[in-house]
């Protein structure tokens, strides 16, 4: 009788596009947040057609840590498509998308999981500040979110 794998409780979905400089710091912060949660997790990384060494680094992380999974796009399809593909690939009971550029602090995951454990079906966060973004990005984000 084959041994049963533990059911994944949490899936983190991260779209990547030319994020080579951020990858080490992202995983350092993400894993430091996820380990103490005492739940099974996976990190789904979607390489959205990056032209730098993003894919190479993601594959290296996957080889060192099987909880990190990589989906590679042949070209850039955009953040929304990458997130959707990542969500389709997940097996966790809860799914949290997060940006690779760390504009959304991984430390918020702790609070989101706490609310989920209280019984909420949907937990979301919104940015309080959009510093450093162009006026058009701020305008479209305000309308979209």
XYZ file of C-alpha atoms in Angstrom:
145
model
C 0.000 0.000 0.000
C 1.580 3.316 -1.078
C 2.108 5.930 1.596
C -0.355 8.781 1.469
C 1.095 12.216 0.836
C 0.027 14.980 3.177
C -2.758 17.119 1.755
C -1.552 20.593 0.846
C -3.353 23.189 2.930
C -1.900 26.377 1.452
C -0.850 27.258 -2.078
C 1.081 30.459 -2.740
C 0.938 31.625 -6.376
C 3.702 33.949 -7.579
C 3.878 35.304 -11.146
C 7.402 36.197 -12.306
C 8.477 38.428 -15.181
C 12.163 39.393 -15.213
C 12.406 39.178 -11.413
C 15.947 37.793 -11.229
C 17.144 40.419 -8.688
C 14.230 39.709 -6.305
C 14.110 35.918 -6.225
C 16.505 35.180 -3.352
C 14.963 37.786 -1.056
C 11.423 36.731 -2.008
C 12.020 33.079 -1.076
C 13.881 34.060 2.083
C 10.907 36.106 3.290
C 8.215 33.737 2.021
C 9.694 30.623 3.591
C 10.407 32.418 6.871
C 6.694 33.284 7.018
C 5.378 29.883 5.899
C 7.467 27.548 8.087
C 6.045 28.687 11.459
C 2.429 28.391 10.230
C 2.469 24.648 10.953
C 0.600 23.762 7.794
C 1.508 22.033 4.563
C 2.174 24.373 1.683
C 3.390 24.687 -1.875
C 4.745 27.679 -3.770
C 3.649 27.800 -7.407
C 5.987 29.998 -9.477
C 4.812 31.055 -12.923
C 7.589 32.281 -15.179
C 5.715 34.590 -17.537
C 8.192 34.564 -20.425
C 11.071 36.227 -18.572
C 14.074 37.211 -20.673
C 16.580 37.260 -17.792
C 17.706 34.335 -15.589
C 14.415 34.107 -13.694
C 13.559 30.639 -15.038
C 17.047 29.273 -14.317
C 16.892 30.491 -10.709
C 13.365 29.149 -10.187
C 14.405 25.716 -11.446
C 17.403 25.775 -9.080
C 15.097 26.577 -6.152
C 12.758 23.751 -7.191
C 15.682 21.317 -7.287
C 16.583 22.270 -3.700
C 13.006 22.393 -2.403
C 10.245 20.224 -3.887
C 7.596 22.475 -2.310
C 8.546 25.083 -4.926
C 6.960 24.248 -8.279
C 7.619 25.988 -11.582
C 5.273 26.613 -14.498
C 6.983 28.132 -17.538
C 5.248 30.162 -20.255
C 6.783 30.265 -23.730
C 6.167 34.027 -23.871
C 4.812 36.860 -21.758
C 1.038 36.514 -21.348
C 0.619 39.054 -18.543
C 0.212 38.965 -14.795
C -3.503 38.091 -14.724
C -3.093 35.075 -17.031
C -0.062 33.945 -15.014
C -2.007 34.147 -11.743
C -4.959 32.286 -13.280
C -2.674 29.521 -14.577
C -1.029 29.292 -11.170
C -4.377 28.988 -9.416
C -5.385 26.242 -11.868
C -2.173 24.377 -10.965
C -2.665 24.546 -7.182
C -3.869 21.719 -4.961
C -4.147 23.600 -1.662
C -7.282 24.230 0.370
C -6.423 27.945 0.434
C -4.716 29.974 -2.300
C -2.854 33.265 -1.891
C -1.452 35.113 -4.919
C 1.491 37.408 -4.160
C 3.716 39.628 -6.312
C 7.353 38.619 -6.789
C 8.512 42.220 -6.377
C 7.436 42.146 -2.709
C 5.057 45.097 -3.046
C 2.702 42.882 -1.073
C 4.521 41.907 2.136
C 4.572 38.118 2.671
C 4.143 38.786 6.394
C 0.451 39.535 5.685
C -0.005 35.826 4.977
C -0.011 35.157 8.733
C -3.002 37.464 9.275
C -4.812 36.115 6.217
C -4.408 32.509 7.371
C -5.627 33.464 10.856
C -8.857 34.817 9.332
C -9.185 31.740 7.113
C -8.806 29.494 10.168
C -11.592 31.490 11.852
C -13.859 30.212 9.089
C -13.850 32.934 6.459
C -14.167 31.535 2.924
C -12.562 34.593 1.315
C -9.855 36.776 2.845
C -8.239 39.595 0.898
C -5.991 42.564 1.453
C -5.715 45.895 -0.326
C -2.794 48.278 -0.491
C -2.957 51.341 1.694
C -0.255 53.147 -0.228
C 0.835 53.072 -3.859
C 4.044 55.090 -3.458
C 6.422 55.111 -6.379
C 3.783 54.197 -8.959
C 2.848 56.386 -11.913
C -0.416 58.330 -11.849
C -1.858 56.052 -14.550
C -1.046 52.926 -12.494
C -2.613 54.502 -9.407
C -5.703 55.500 -11.408
C -6.218 52.082 -13.004
C -5.555 50.262 -9.728
C -8.088 52.460 -7.950
C -10.694 51.673 -10.614
C -9.858 47.958 -10.813
C -9.571 47.171 -7.116
